[in-house]
Amino acid sequence: MLKTLIVYFSFGGTTARVAESIAAGLRSAGQKVELHNIREGAPRNIEGYDAIGIGTPAYYFRPAFNITEYIRSLSDLHGMQAFVFTLYGTYPGAAGNDVRKALSSAGAEEIGYFKCRGADFFNGYLREGYLFSADNPTANELALAERFGKTLAGVMSGRAYVAPPDDPEPPLMYRIERLLSGRWLVKRIYSRLFSVKRQKCTACNICVQLCPTQNISVDAAGRPVWKNNCLLCVCCEMKCPEEAITSPLSWPLFYPAILYNVNRASRDPSIPHAKVRQSRGETTRL
Ligand SMILES: Cc1cc2nc3c(=O)[nH]c(=O)nc-3n(C[C@H](O)[C@H](O)[C@H](O)COP(=O)(O)O)c2cc1C
């Protein structure tokens, strides 16, 4: 029986749902499938698997850092078949392209690429009142993901595969945003610049529990302290019930970029959106 490993990162749950659907497709073709959300860890030794699937949300027009780092930690993928899936709320940019490139540079042979929309809980957009791709993935997109899983099984059994072209490069403004949210800047600079208002923080620990990379510890008073393994998901800021946390992305410096993205995406008829209110850590649809 062929055995496939699927490793993905999911915070909001959409990438997880697509991963489950792809797994259902593979299983219906008689395969054994193992799924890991990288938040809970993932195998570094991939001996014994016939194929590996990597799933990531687009984060700042690239894959999430923990996914890129995971691929880098897998030393040699020669002889391994690999597929990629990516979720995006507005424009995926190079999220899928970068994962595909990283896998093939490590020697893997691509057998599939799938992408679809996923509800975009990016704090900057929520605060402006927009939840992009609010109801994605749809039932139809999940059915397509399952069919993708079946197709993968066919390719693993010898059916021909024609790789789709790379996704188009995003417009200049998004490439600038991608540069401004690069790994080095996040690790060395932004991760030091999160702040918490002493008088507001109740030491409830929600930010610590939610951080997908366990990047937050607490000081003697139970208030959050950030280390440098940050994905810039800003879920700590988004979910704080006291609105006590400020991420560097909330600085006025980044506001024009956020406004540009919101204006552009909200006027793009191909991107569905819902109007929302973001308050005290809760997102309410209007
Ligand atoms: C911090 C952050 C950055 C994001 N950056 C992008 C992006 O550059 N392009 C895009 O289309 N969607 C972006 N999104 C939206 C996510 O890719 C999308 O909502 C995805 O479905 C989330 O996956 P999850 O539900 O598995 O966490 C971003 C979301 C967050 C939270």
PDB file of N, CA, C and O in Angstrom, residues 8 11 13 17 29 37 47 65 72 100 150 165 167 171 198 214 233 239 251 257:
ATOM      1  N   TYR A   8       1.316  20.398   6.824  1.00  0.00           N
ATOM      2  CA  TYR A   8       0.781  21.709   6.455  1.00  0.00           C
ATOM      3  C   TYR A   8       0.814  22.609   7.687  1.00  0.00           C
ATOM      4  O   TYR A   8       0.985  22.129   8.822  1.00  0.00           O
ATOM      5  N   PHE A  11      -3.651  27.983  10.787  1.00  0.00           N
ATOM      6  CA  PHE A  11      -4.054  28.650  12.021  1.00  0.00           C
ATOM      7  C   PHE A  11      -5.575  28.786  12.066  1.00  0.00           C
ATOM      8  O   PHE A  11      -6.230  28.439  13.036  1.00  0.00           O
ATOM      9  N   GLY A  13      -7.722  27.176  10.106  1.00  0.00           N
ATOM     10  CA  GLY A  13      -8.408  25.906   9.851  1.00  0.00           C
ATOM     11  C   GLY A  13      -8.684  25.621   8.380  1.00  0.00           C
ATOM     12  O   GLY A  13      -9.048  24.496   8.036  1.00  0.00           O
ATOM     13  N   ARG A  17      -8.619  21.958   6.414  1.00  0.00           N
ATOM     14  CA  ARG A  17      -9.781  21.330   5.756  1.00  0.00           C
ATOM     15  C   ARG A  17      -9.421  20.841   4.353  1.00  0.00           C
ATOM     16  O   ARG A  17      -9.847  19.769   3.921  1.00  0.00           O
ATOM     17  N   ALA A  29      -8.477   6.073  -2.989  1.00  0.00           N
ATOM     18  CA  ALA A  29      -7.747   5.301  -4.001  1.00  0.00           C
ATOM     19  C   ALA A  29      -6.900   4.208  -3.341  1.00  0.00           C
ATOM     20  O   ALA A  29      -6.017   3.635  -3.976  1.00  0.00           O
ATOM     21  N   ASN A  37      -0.375  18.886  11.209  1.00  0.00           N
ATOM     22  CA  ASN A  37      -0.307  20.349  11.247  1.00  0.00           C
ATOM     23  C   ASN A  37       1.004  20.683  11.941  1.00  0.00           C
ATOM     24  O   ASN A  37       1.227  20.266  13.089  1.00  0.00           O
ATOM     25  N   GLU A  47      11.715   8.778   5.601  1.00  0.00           N
ATOM     26  CA  GLU A  47      11.915   7.445   5.019  1.00  0.00           C
ATOM     27  C   GLU A  47      10.645   6.630   5.207  1.00  0.00           C
ATOM     28  O   GLU A  47       9.979   6.732   6.230  1.00  0.00           O
ATOM     29  N   PHE A  65       6.725  31.062   7.231  1.00  0.00           N
ATOM     30  CA  PHE A  65       8.138  30.742   7.486  1.00  0.00           C
ATOM     31  C   PHE A  65       8.330  29.325   8.019  1.00  0.00           C
ATOM     32  O   PHE A  65       9.322  28.674   7.719  1.00  0.00           O
ATOM     33  N   ARG A  72      13.380  23.062   4.401  1.00  0.00           N
ATOM     34  CA  ARG A  72      14.847  23.167   4.471  1.00  0.00           C
ATOM     35  C   ARG A  72      15.437  22.100   5.396  1.00  0.00           C
ATOM     36  O   ARG A  72      16.551  21.630   5.192  1.00  0.00           O
ATOM     37  N   ARG A 100       6.967  25.086  -4.316  1.00  0.00           N
ATOM     38  CA  ARG A 100       7.272  24.189  -5.446  1.00  0.00           C
ATOM     39  C   ARG A 100       8.768  24.224  -5.756  1.00  0.00           C
ATOM     40  O   ARG A 100       9.399  23.183  -5.948  1.00  0.00           O
ATOM     41  N   LYS A 150      -7.406  12.237  -5.566  1.00  0.00           N
ATOM     42  CA  LYS A 150      -7.574  11.040  -6.413  1.00  0.00           C
ATOM     43  C   LYS A 150      -6.618  11.098  -7.599  1.00  0.00           C
ATOM     44  O   LYS A 150      -6.019  10.088  -7.991  1.00  0.00           O
ATOM     45  N   PRO A 165       1.805  26.030 -14.894  1.00  0.00           N
ATOM     46  CA  PRO A 165       2.818  27.100 -14.816  1.00  0.00           C
ATOM     47  C   PRO A 165       2.826  27.736 -13.429  1.00  0.00           C
ATOM     48  O   PRO A 165       1.871  27.565 -12.657  1.00  0.00           O
ATOM     49  N   ASP A 167       2.416  30.590 -10.588  1.00  0.00           N
ATOM     50  CA  ASP A 167       1.459  31.690 -10.423  1.00  0.00           C
ATOM     51  C   ASP A 167       2.153  32.991 -10.824  1.00  0.00           C
ATOM     52  O   ASP A 167       3.365  33.129 -10.630  1.00  0.00           O
ATOM     53  N   PRO A 171       1.744  42.332  -8.264  1.00  0.00           N
ATOM     54  CA  PRO A 171       2.146  43.689  -8.647  1.00  0.00           C
ATOM     55  C   PRO A 171       3.215  44.256  -7.712  1.00  0.00           C
ATOM     56  O   PRO A 171       3.385  43.767  -6.581  1.00  0.00           O
ATOM     57  N   ARG A 198       0.484  47.761  29.928  1.00  0.00           N
ATOM     58  CA  ARG A 198       0.487  47.185  31.280  1.00  0.00           C
ATOM     59  C   ARG A 198      -0.870  47.329  31.964  1.00  0.00           C
ATOM     60  O   ARG A 198      -1.355  46.419  32.608  1.00  0.00           O
ATOM     61  N   GLN A 214       4.635  28.963  19.602  1.00  0.00           N
ATOM     62  CA  GLN A 214       5.019  29.038  21.031  1.00  0.00           C
ATOM     63  C   GLN A 214       6.097  30.110  21.234  1.00  0.00           C
ATOM     64  O   GLN A 214       7.079  29.913  21.952  1.00  0.00           O
ATOM     65  N   CYS A 233       1.975  36.453  12.221  1.00  0.00           N
ATOM     66  CA  CYS A 233       0.552  36.163  11.973  1.00  0.00           C
ATOM     67  C   CYS A 233      -0.315  37.166  12.737  1.00  0.00           C
ATOM     68  O   CYS A 233      -1.489  37.333  12.445  1.00  0.00           O
ATOM     69  N   LYS A 239      -6.443  38.515  18.735  1.00  0.00           N
ATOM     70  CA  LYS A 239      -7.311  37.768  19.660  1.00  0.00           C
ATOM     71  C   LYS A 239      -7.319  38.330  21.072  1.00  0.00           C
ATOM     72  O   LYS A 239      -7.998  37.788  21.954  1.00  0.00           O
ATOM     73  N   TRP A 251       1.564  49.992  13.386  1.00  0.00           N
ATOM     74  CA  TRP A 251       2.172  51.328  13.359  1.00  0.00           C
ATOM     75  C   TRP A 251       1.662  52.096  12.144  1.00  0.00           C
ATOM     76  O   TRP A 251       1.417  51.499  11.074  1.00  0.00           O
ATOM     77  N   ALA A 257      -0.049  50.790   3.305  1.00  0.00           N
ATOM     78  CA  ALA A 257       0.003  49.496   2.594  1.00  0.00           C
ATOM     79  C   ALA A 257      -1.277  48.700   2.864  1.00  0.00           C
ATOM     80  O   ALA A 257      -1.872  48.119   1.949  1.00  0.00           O
TER      81      ALA A 257
END
